[in-house]
């Protein structure tokens, strides 16, 4: 690995890495094995200097006249993002959102495997979410004791999330992908990634108002 483990990469750069990873994956699929920062910049609509700055941070220096080796860069970013392994995921709340996530095939392609889904509604328990049968949330604790779960997806109403999160934490789940609109209080060795689609649409509305005010 070229990148110096001791040198911490800023969160701003980390947040841009998945996008680089996606583009590089597309390039590989199209048989493109090397690319200049200028060409990558044109395709991604990011300045070439931003690309050089980002990628140089972890030692992926492009070579003058050659550019970047797409596969090396792809593999390097994959390692940094922890995508060189598989993750077991469970869904808590198999309603509209839980179903949509369970049915999105791309997660599996990236190594995120849904191994179970839980709900409290008797009408949907026993039905399927993606490839898995929805189980009664009463069995969550037992399931966690008997299976390795890396990430729990919380797609339940915010009022119910605080009761579920301690069960996850106490049973060794280290990653929570939280769609419930509530900030969870978890110990330092548990990481929570909050997702708010409304934040994204509000950013869009801001940009639209900016346009109109020009
Ligand atoms: P939904 O009502 O279709 O599904 C929620 C499911 O959670 C239901 O099947 C319900 O039975 C189940 N549930 C409730 N309490 C539970 C518990 N303690 N244990 C197990 N299952 C439980 O709602 P939808 O549309 O799927 O949204 C789910 C939640 O995610 C909502 O709170 C919504 O506000 C939030 N949401 C967040 C988004 C985001 O971007 N962060 C986007 C869309 C929804």
XYZ file of N, CA and C and ligand atoms in Angstrom:
686
model
N 0.850 -1.205 0.000
C 0.000 0.000 0.000
C 0.882 1.251 0.000
N 0.578 2.152 -0.920
C 1.415 3.349 -1.015
C 1.095 4.355 0.078
N -0.166 4.352 0.445
C -0.610 5.446 1.300
C -0.148 5.254 2.743
N 0.333 6.338 3.310
C 0.880 6.303 4.654
C -0.266 6.238 5.664
N -0.382 5.096 6.331
C -1.479 4.884 7.272
C -1.534 5.936 8.370
N -0.335 6.489 8.666
C -0.292 7.439 9.776
C -0.891 8.788 9.400
N -0.956 9.003 8.099
C -1.450 10.299 7.676
C -2.963 10.204 7.503
N -3.686 10.914 8.359
C -5.148 10.790 8.312
C -5.712 11.542 7.103
N -6.602 10.879 6.403
C -7.225 11.536 5.260
C -8.444 12.293 5.773
N -8.626 13.520 5.277
C -9.730 14.319 5.825
C -11.074 13.731 5.376
N -12.096 13.989 6.195
C -13.431 13.469 5.896
C -13.929 14.027 4.563
N -13.526 15.266 4.243
C -13.977 15.864 2.968
C -13.479 15.021 1.798
N -12.237 14.539 1.902
C -11.687 13.694 0.827
C -12.391 12.335 0.825
N -12.554 11.758 2.026
C -13.217 10.447 2.123
C -14.587 10.500 1.452
N -15.299 11.613 1.680
C -16.655 11.716 1.110
C -16.618 11.759 -0.413
N -15.474 12.189 -0.976
C -15.392 12.225 -2.440
C -14.940 10.881 -3.020
N -14.350 10.033 -2.180
C -13.783 8.781 -2.703
C -14.802 7.843 -3.364
N -16.025 7.677 -2.788
C -16.962 6.769 -3.456
C -17.239 7.172 -4.909
N -17.228 8.475 -5.144
C -17.505 8.935 -6.514
C -16.347 8.564 -7.440
N -15.110 8.777 -6.955
C -13.944 8.348 -7.752
C -14.040 6.841 -8.013
N -14.408 6.116 -6.966
C -14.472 4.655 -7.049
C -15.476 4.224 -8.125
N -16.630 4.887 -8.137
C -17.650 4.550 -9.137
C -17.147 4.830 -10.551
N -16.550 5.999 -10.743
C -16.057 6.354 -12.078
C -14.970 5.402 -12.537
N -14.048 5.097 -11.606
C -12.942 4.195 -11.980
C -13.493 2.810 -12.321
N -14.512 2.366 -11.576
C -15.143 1.068 -11.851
C -15.747 1.060 -13.253
N -16.408 2.179 -13.618
C -16.991 2.274 -14.968
C -15.900 2.220 -16.031
N -14.782 2.924 -15.751
C -13.678 2.930 -16.722
C -13.160 1.511 -16.928
N -12.971 0.800 -15.806
C -12.462 -0.580 -15.895
C -13.416 -1.456 -16.706
N -14.720 -1.272 -16.425
C -15.707 -2.075 -17.161
C -15.645 -1.797 -18.655
N -15.216 -0.570 -18.991
C -15.111 -0.218 -20.416
C -13.714 -0.463 -20.973
N -12.902 -1.169 -20.220
C -11.581 -1.564 -20.709
C -10.546 -0.447 -20.711
N -10.819 0.648 -19.989
C -9.857 1.760 -19.956
C -8.894 1.526 -18.792
N -7.602 1.402 -19.091
C -6.647 0.999 -18.057
C -5.832 2.163 -17.513
N -5.774 3.264 -18.261
C -5.107 4.441 -17.698
C -5.818 5.710 -18.125
N -5.659 6.727 -17.265
C -6.383 7.981 -17.541
C -5.612 9.155 -16.947
N -5.622 10.274 -17.651
C -4.942 11.471 -17.120
C -5.886 12.178 -16.154
N -5.305 13.015 -15.287
C -6.183 13.747 -14.363
C -7.093 14.686 -15.162
N -6.588 15.185 -16.306
C -7.394 16.078 -17.145
C -8.635 15.369 -17.672
N -8.440 14.145 -18.152
C -9.562 13.376 -18.709
C -10.562 12.983 -17.609
N -9.997 12.567 -16.456
C -10.869 12.205 -15.331
C -11.682 13.434 -14.902
N -11.003 14.582 -14.927
C -11.631 15.839 -14.543
C -12.798 16.167 -15.487
N -12.576 15.951 -16.785
C -13.622 16.238 -17.763
C -14.836 15.330 -17.523
N -14.544 14.051 -17.287
C -15.646 13.096 -17.100
C -16.410 13.346 -15.805
N -15.655 13.702 -14.743
C -16.307 13.810 -13.432
C -16.791 15.217 -13.115
N -16.388 16.162 -13.983
C -16.746 17.550 -13.731
C -16.192 18.060 -12.391
N -14.943 17.703 -12.140
C -14.205 18.181 -10.958
C -12.898 18.736 -11.532
N -12.314 19.762 -10.916
C -11.095 20.316 -11.516
C -9.952 19.296 -11.420
N -9.053 19.364 -12.409
C -7.922 18.424 -12.426
C -7.064 18.625 -11.179
N -6.967 19.881 -10.713
C -6.110 20.101 -9.542
C -6.737 19.477 -8.284
N -8.065 19.522 -8.214
C -8.746 18.859 -7.075
C -8.456 17.351 -7.103
N -8.533 16.772 -8.291
C -8.274 15.328 -8.423
C -6.839 15.021 -7.997
N -5.890 15.815 -8.502
C -4.484 15.547 -8.139
C -4.286 15.684 -6.641
N -4.868 16.741 -6.072
C -4.738 16.956 -4.614
C -5.312 15.776 -3.826
N -6.524 15.352 -4.223
C -7.193 14.257 -3.499
C -6.380 12.979 -3.597
N -5.999 12.630 -4.820
C -5.380 11.323 -5.029
C -3.941 11.279 -4.532
N -3.252 12.413 -4.591
C -1.876 12.433 -4.087
C -1.828 12.208 -2.581
N -2.945 12.507 -1.905
C -2.987 12.375 -0.443
C -2.707 10.955 0.010
N -3.089 9.985 -0.816
C -2.774 8.626 -0.391
C -1.807 7.946 -1.350
N -0.943 8.765 -1.931
C 0.205 8.215 -2.653
C -0.070 7.737 -4.060
N -1.271 8.024 -4.590
C -1.542 7.577 -5.957
C -1.136 8.663 -6.933
N 0.178 8.838 -7.109
C 0.637 9.906 -7.976
C 0.498 9.483 -9.434
N -0.126 10.342 -10.195
C -0.176 10.068 -11.630
C 1.209 10.306 -12.202
N 1.550 9.607 -13.273
C 2.867 9.847 -13.887
C 2.698 10.739 -15.104
N 3.612 11.715 -15.205
C 3.531 12.630 -16.336
C 3.582 11.831 -17.650
N 2.664 12.146 -18.543
C 2.661 11.458 -19.838
C 1.998 10.085 -19.781
N 1.669 9.608 -18.606
C 1.026 8.291 -18.482
C -0.347 8.436 -17.818
N -0.417 9.315 -16.814
C -1.673 9.476 -16.078
C -1.762 8.450 -14.966
N -2.984 8.121 -14.595
C -3.189 7.176 -13.497
C -3.441 5.774 -14.040
N -2.904 4.803 -13.315
C -3.237 3.412 -13.602
C -4.599 3.143 -12.949
N -5.615 2.956 -13.787
C -6.992 2.911 -13.287
C -7.189 1.768 -12.285
N -6.643 0.609 -12.605
C -6.879 -0.539 -11.721
C -6.210 -0.334 -10.364
N -4.956 0.168 -10.387
C -4.249 0.389 -9.119
C -5.015 1.374 -8.238
N -5.461 2.450 -8.899
C -6.181 3.500 -8.174
C -7.498 2.945 -7.610
N -8.175 2.163 -8.431
C -9.445 1.551 -8.029
C -9.233 0.649 -6.803
N -8.187 -0.170 -6.860
C -7.907 -1.100 -5.755
C -7.518 -0.346 -4.488
N -6.756 0.739 -4.681
C -6.311 1.544 -3.528
C -7.511 2.184 -2.819
N -8.411 2.753 -3.614
C -9.589 3.413 -3.038
C -10.488 2.358 -2.376
N -10.570 1.197 -3.020
C -11.365 0.098 -2.470
C -10.877 -0.249 -1.059
N -9.548 -0.329 -0.902
C -8.981 -0.667 0.419
C -9.290 0.435 1.425
N -9.077 1.677 0.998
C -9.298 2.799 1.920
C -10.753 2.827 2.387
N -11.671 2.536 1.465
C -13.098 2.557 1.822
C -13.535 1.277 2.533
N -12.600 0.351 2.729
C -12.953 -0.894 3.425
C -13.828 -1.798 2.573
N -13.699 -1.662 1.243
C -14.558 -2.458 0.364
C -13.884 -3.737 -0.104
N -12.715 -4.039 0.490
C -12.018 -5.274 0.127
C -12.471 -6.425 1.041
N -13.648 -6.276 1.618
C -14.232 -7.337 2.445
C -15.747 -7.294 2.278
N -16.422 -8.281 2.839
C -17.887 -8.308 2.746
C -18.496 -7.907 4.089
N -19.683 -7.345 4.027
C -20.382 -6.937 5.243
C -21.747 -7.628 5.311
N -22.113 -8.062 6.512
C -23.460 -8.593 6.734
C -24.347 -7.478 7.266
N -25.466 -7.274 6.588
C -26.384 -6.209 6.992
C -27.739 -6.790 7.387
N -28.390 -6.119 8.341
C -29.792 -6.459 8.615
C -30.611 -5.171 8.528
N -31.861 -5.345 8.196
C -32.765 -4.191 8.101
C -33.746 -4.263 9.262
N -33.886 -3.153 9.966
C -34.918 -3.096 11.006
C -35.963 -2.117 10.481
N -37.135 -2.636 10.196
C -38.205 -1.813 9.605
C -38.289 -2.116 8.122
N -39.155 -3.083 7.769
C -39.224 -3.497 6.365
C -40.431 -2.871 5.675
N -40.624 -1.579 5.895
C -41.697 -0.836 5.219
C -41.215 -0.374 3.846
N -41.721 0.764 3.415
C -41.369 1.275 2.067
C -39.870 1.387 1.875
N -39.227 2.061 2.826
C -37.797 2.319 2.684
C -36.974 1.029 2.824
N -37.291 0.251 3.863
C -36.577 -1.013 4.073
C -36.678 -1.906 2.850
N -37.867 -1.961 2.265
C -38.081 -2.787 1.069
C -37.237 -2.268 -0.096
N -37.243 -0.951 -0.256
C -36.490 -0.370 -1.383
C -35.001 -0.700 -1.246
N -34.492 -0.597 -0.019
C -33.064 -0.891 0.199
C -32.777 -2.373 -0.047
N -33.669 -3.226 0.485
C -33.455 -4.673 0.348
C -33.494 -5.106 -1.114
N -34.228 -4.363 -1.921
C -34.395 -4.763 -3.321
C -33.368 -4.138 -4.259
N -32.525 -3.292 -3.724
C -31.547 -2.627 -4.591
C -30.317 -3.523 -4.752
N -30.168 -4.080 -5.927
C -29.160 -5.114 -6.170
C -27.712 -4.652 -6.070
N -27.482 -3.355 -6.218
C -26.098 -2.874 -6.252
C -25.345 -3.048 -4.940
N -26.065 -3.111 -3.823
C -25.376 -3.276 -2.537
C -24.589 -4.586 -2.526
N -25.237 -5.627 -3.009
C -24.607 -6.949 -3.027
C -23.335 -6.914 -3.878
N -23.443 -6.233 -5.009
C -22.298 -6.118 -5.916
C -21.094 -5.490 -5.208
N -21.371 -4.600 -4.269
C -20.304 -3.908 -3.534
C -19.889 -4.645 -2.268
N -20.506 -5.813 -2.014
C -20.100 -6.587 -0.837
C -20.958 -6.355 0.395
N -22.102 -5.697 0.215
C -23.018 -5.480 1.347
C -24.178 -6.466 1.211
N -24.165 -7.494 2.061
C -25.163 -8.562 1.932
C -26.242 -8.449 2.996
N -27.473 -8.334 2.545
C -28.588 -8.322 3.498
C -28.858 -9.749 3.929
N -28.651 -10.027 5.210
C -28.849 -11.409 5.666
C -30.166 -11.574 6.433
N -30.806 -10.485 6.814
C -32.089 -10.599 7.521
C -32.814 -9.259 7.535
N -34.129 -9.330 7.724
C -34.937 -8.112 7.889
C -35.917 -8.375 9.030
N -36.182 -7.330 9.800
C -37.059 -7.467 10.967
C -38.137 -6.386 10.932
N -39.292 -6.749 11.436
C -40.371 -5.760 11.549
C -41.268 -6.179 12.724
N -42.124 -5.231 13.115
C -43.018 -5.599 14.226
C -44.451 -5.794 13.752
N -44.695 -5.487 12.482
C -46.047 -5.594 11.955
C -46.362 -7.036 11.533
N -47.331 -7.692 12.257
C -47.629 -9.101 11.948
C -48.062 -9.308 10.502
N -48.588 -8.240 9.873
C -49.063 -8.407 8.491
C -47.936 -8.587 7.488
N -46.755 -8.140 7.842
C -45.659 -8.306 6.857
C -44.609 -9.330 7.322
N -44.660 -9.705 8.593
C -43.742 -10.751 9.070
C -44.034 -12.028 8.280
N -42.977 -12.681 7.785
C -43.171 -13.900 6.974
C -43.134 -13.613 5.485
N -43.337 -12.323 5.100
C -43.215 -11.966 3.678
C -41.751 -11.681 3.378
N -41.453 -11.356 2.117
C -40.043 -11.166 1.779
C -39.654 -9.698 1.601
N -38.414 -9.416 1.941
C -37.802 -8.126 1.610
C -36.537 -8.492 0.834
N -36.521 -8.209 -0.443
C -35.398 -8.681 -1.272
C -35.348 -10.196 -1.209
N -34.169 -10.722 -0.831
C -34.006 -12.188 -0.805
C -34.340 -12.805 0.541
N -34.639 -11.966 1.541
C -34.799 -12.546 2.887
C -36.242 -12.467 3.382
N -36.571 -13.389 4.286
C -37.912 -13.406 4.870
C -37.923 -12.445 6.067
N -38.967 -11.649 6.160
C -39.059 -10.675 7.262
C -39.390 -11.419 8.561
N -38.573 -11.168 9.575
C -38.756 -11.842 10.864
C -39.354 -10.877 11.886
N -39.911 -11.479 12.929
C -40.458 -10.674 14.032
C -39.295 -10.021 14.782
N -39.421 -8.721 15.020
C -38.336 -7.992 15.693
C -38.094 -8.533 17.114
N -39.057 -9.239 17.657
C -38.847 -9.851 18.972
C -37.680 -10.843 18.959
N -37.366 -11.354 17.784
C -36.266 -12.324 17.685
C -34.926 -11.679 17.362
N -34.905 -10.335 17.352
C -33.681 -9.634 16.960
C -32.473 -9.996 17.828
N -32.690 -9.962 19.146
C -31.581 -10.202 20.063
C -30.978 -11.594 19.850
N -31.829 -12.583 19.750
C -31.365 -13.959 19.511
C -30.584 -14.043 18.219
N -31.116 -13.383 17.199
C -30.455 -13.426 15.893
C -29.046 -12.834 16.008
N -28.944 -11.734 16.728
C -27.636 -11.069 16.853
C -26.651 -11.944 17.628
N -27.170 -12.690 18.570
C -26.282 -13.556 19.363
C -25.747 -14.712 18.521
N -26.490 -15.071 17.486
C -26.115 -16.257 16.701
C -25.542 -15.959 15.318
N -25.504 -14.702 14.940
C -25.029 -14.363 13.591
C -24.114 -13.150 13.638
N -23.178 -13.126 12.707
C -22.319 -11.941 12.636
C -23.045 -10.854 11.838
N -23.296 -9.752 12.509
C -23.941 -8.624 11.833
C -23.007 -7.426 11.930
N -22.610 -6.901 10.780
C -21.683 -5.762 10.782
C -22.428 -4.431 10.799
N -23.519 -4.406 10.042
C -24.242 -3.133 9.894
C -25.742 -3.379 10.057
N -26.391 -2.525 10.872
C -27.857 -2.569 10.965
C -28.410 -1.319 10.295
N -29.389 -1.527 9.450
C -30.060 -0.402 8.779
C -31.300 -0.081 9.589
N -31.390 1.141 10.051
C -32.574 1.530 10.834
C -33.534 2.299 9.953
N -34.602 1.632 9.556
C -35.611 2.322 8.728
C -36.968 2.186 9.422
N -36.969 2.616 10.674
C -38.201 2.622 11.485
C -38.464 4.069 11.923
N -39.690 4.362 12.359
C -39.973 5.732 12.803
C -39.051 6.168 13.942
N -38.793 7.461 13.992
C -37.812 7.976 14.966
C -38.188 7.679 16.411
N -39.482 7.582 16.686
C -39.892 7.332 18.066
C -39.455 5.935 18.530
N -39.287 5.005 17.582
C -38.959 3.628 17.970
C -37.463 3.318 17.916
N -36.714 4.171 17.245
C -35.286 3.891 17.073
C -34.508 3.835 18.399
N -34.786 4.716 19.370
C -33.993 4.666 20.604
C -34.143 3.357 21.387
N -35.233 2.618 21.168
C -35.361 1.317 21.860
C -34.551 0.244 21.155
N -34.390 0.385 19.868
C -33.701 -0.654 19.103
C -32.186 -0.488 19.185
N -31.722 0.747 19.170
C -30.269 0.941 19.081
C -29.481 0.307 20.244
N -29.955 0.338 21.517
C -29.187 -0.346 22.569
C -29.091 -1.853 22.348
N -30.126 -2.450 21.789
C -30.087 -3.908 21.536
C -28.962 -4.198 20.533
N -28.848 -3.346 19.539
C -27.805 -3.532 18.523
C -26.431 -3.394 19.169
N -26.273 -2.309 19.926
C -24.975 -2.021 20.544
C -24.566 -3.135 21.514
N -25.510 -3.531 22.369
C -25.180 -4.556 23.382
C -24.839 -5.903 22.759
N -25.284 -6.107 21.533
C -25.025 -7.392 20.886
C -23.960 -7.293 19.797
N -23.144 -6.262 19.901
C -21.914 -6.221 19.106
C -21.999 -5.625 17.713
N -23.136 -4.995 17.367
C -23.195 -4.360 16.038
C -22.381 -3.065 16.090
N -21.445 -2.918 15.151
C -20.537 -1.764 15.207
C -20.893 -0.658 14.228
N -21.801 -0.968 13.295
C -22.161 0.049 12.313
C -23.676 0.188 12.212
N -24.151 1.425 12.306
C -25.594 1.661 12.161
C -25.807 2.660 11.023
N -26.590 2.227 10.049
C -26.929 3.111 8.936
C -28.315 3.639 9.256
N -28.349 4.854 9.755
C -29.557 5.364 10.393
C -30.378 6.272 9.482
N -31.528 5.771 9.058
C -32.446 6.587 8.256
C -33.528 7.222 9.120
N -33.649 6.768 10.376
C -34.656 7.358 11.269
C -34.199 8.772 11.616
N -35.131 9.684 11.617
C -34.746 11.086 11.818
C -34.507 11.381 13.290
N -33.475 10.762 13.841
C -33.159 11.026 15.244
C -31.668 10.769 15.449
N -31.038 11.578 16.301
C -29.629 11.352 16.590
C -29.520 10.282 17.663
N -28.763 9.242 17.366
C -28.634 8.133 18.312
C -27.430 8.375 19.206
N -27.550 7.958 20.472
C -26.415 8.095 21.383
C -25.775 6.726 21.528
N -24.599 6.580 20.962
C -23.935 5.274 20.956
C -22.509 5.430 21.484
N -21.903 4.351 21.980
C -20.519 4.450 22.450
C -19.544 4.750 21.299
N -18.310 5.131 21.676
C -17.317 5.540 20.672
C -16.946 4.435 19.694
N -17.097 3.181 20.138
C -16.687 2.109 19.222
C -17.839 1.635 18.322
N -18.882 2.448 18.260
C -19.973 2.157 17.315
C -20.098 3.365 16.379
N -20.102 3.091 15.075
C -20.201 4.222 14.147
C -21.599 4.294 13.543
N -22.073 5.532 13.475
C -23.421 5.758 12.944
C -23.299 6.677 11.739
N -23.907 6.286 10.655
C -23.974 7.166 9.490
C -25.442 7.533 9.303
N -25.731 8.831 9.485
C -27.120 9.286 9.332
C -27.387 9.656 7.882
N -28.534 9.269 7.396
C -28.905 9.640 6.023
C -30.202 10.419 6.081
N -30.184 11.595 5.476
C -31.402 12.399 5.412
C -31.619 12.826 3.972
N -32.491 12.126 3.288
C -32.738 12.492 1.888
C -33.303 13.901 1.788
N -34.018 14.317 2.833
C -34.597 15.666 2.789
C -33.495 16.736 2.772
N -32.349 16.451 3.396
C -31.242 17.418 3.350
C -30.822 17.633 1.902
N -30.804 16.537 1.158
C -30.368 16.606 -0.225
C -31.354 17.431 -1.058
N -32.645 17.198 -0.830
C -33.625 17.934 -1.636
C -33.661 19.414 -1.205
N -33.321 19.676 0.079
C -33.259 21.077 0.518
C -32.071 21.790 -0.126
N -30.972 21.042 -0.306
C -29.812 21.624 -0.993
C -30.203 21.953 -2.434
N -30.979 21.056 -3.026
C -31.444 21.291 -4.395
C -32.333 22.534 -4.443
N -33.225 22.668 -3.449
C -34.124 23.826 -3.458
C -33.322 25.118 -3.275
N -32.241 25.034 -2.468
C -31.370 26.204 -2.313
C -30.768 26.600 -3.656
N -30.273 25.580 -4.380
C -29.641 25.863 -5.671
C -30.646 26.442 -6.661
N -31.893 25.934 -6.605
C -32.929 26.456 -7.495
C -33.224 27.912 -7.174
N -33.313 28.235 -5.861
C -33.589 29.645 -5.526
C -32.434 30.537 -5.930
N -31.199 30.019 -5.805
C -30.033 30.786 -6.250
C -30.161 31.132 -7.733
N -30.568 30.108 -8.522
C -30.733 30.296 -9.969
C -31.733 31.402 -10.255
N -32.873 31.310 -9.518
C -33.954 32.270 -9.772
C -33.556 33.685 -9.370
N -32.637 33.794 -8.378
C -32.241 35.123 -7.904
C -31.117 35.731 -8.724
N -30.618 34.990 -9.702
C -29.476 35.499 -10.497
C -29.896 36.643 -11.384
P -43.124 2.624 6.703
O -44.207 2.982 7.635
O -43.471 2.150 5.331
O -42.168 1.523 7.364
C -41.753 1.532 8.690
C -41.739 0.089 9.144
O -41.106 0.041 10.415
C -43.142 -0.509 9.298
O -43.229 -1.696 8.562
C -43.267 -0.723 10.797
O -44.061 -1.845 11.111
C -41.819 -0.915 11.189
N -41.524 -0.692 12.603
C -41.916 0.320 13.394
N -41.393 0.184 14.625
C -40.638 -0.933 14.601
C -39.827 -1.579 15.556
N -39.690 -1.123 16.797
N -39.186 -2.685 15.184
C -39.303 -3.183 13.933
N -40.060 -2.614 12.982
C -40.711 -1.496 13.309
O -42.194 3.914 6.622
P -41.018 4.220 5.584
O -41.545 5.079 4.514
O -40.357 2.954 5.196
O -40.058 5.074 6.479
C -39.429 4.506 7.600
C -38.788 5.566 8.428
O -37.706 6.135 7.723
C -39.731 6.724 8.763
O -39.527 7.092 10.084
C -39.336 7.829 7.835
O -39.511 9.080 8.431
C -37.879 7.529 7.640
N -37.420 7.942 6.333
C -36.205 8.526 6.292
C -35.643 8.911 5.106
C -34.308 9.522 5.130
O -33.834 10.010 4.115
N -33.644 9.525 6.251
C -36.334 8.744 3.845
C -37.590 8.049 3.977
C -38.106 7.694 5.199
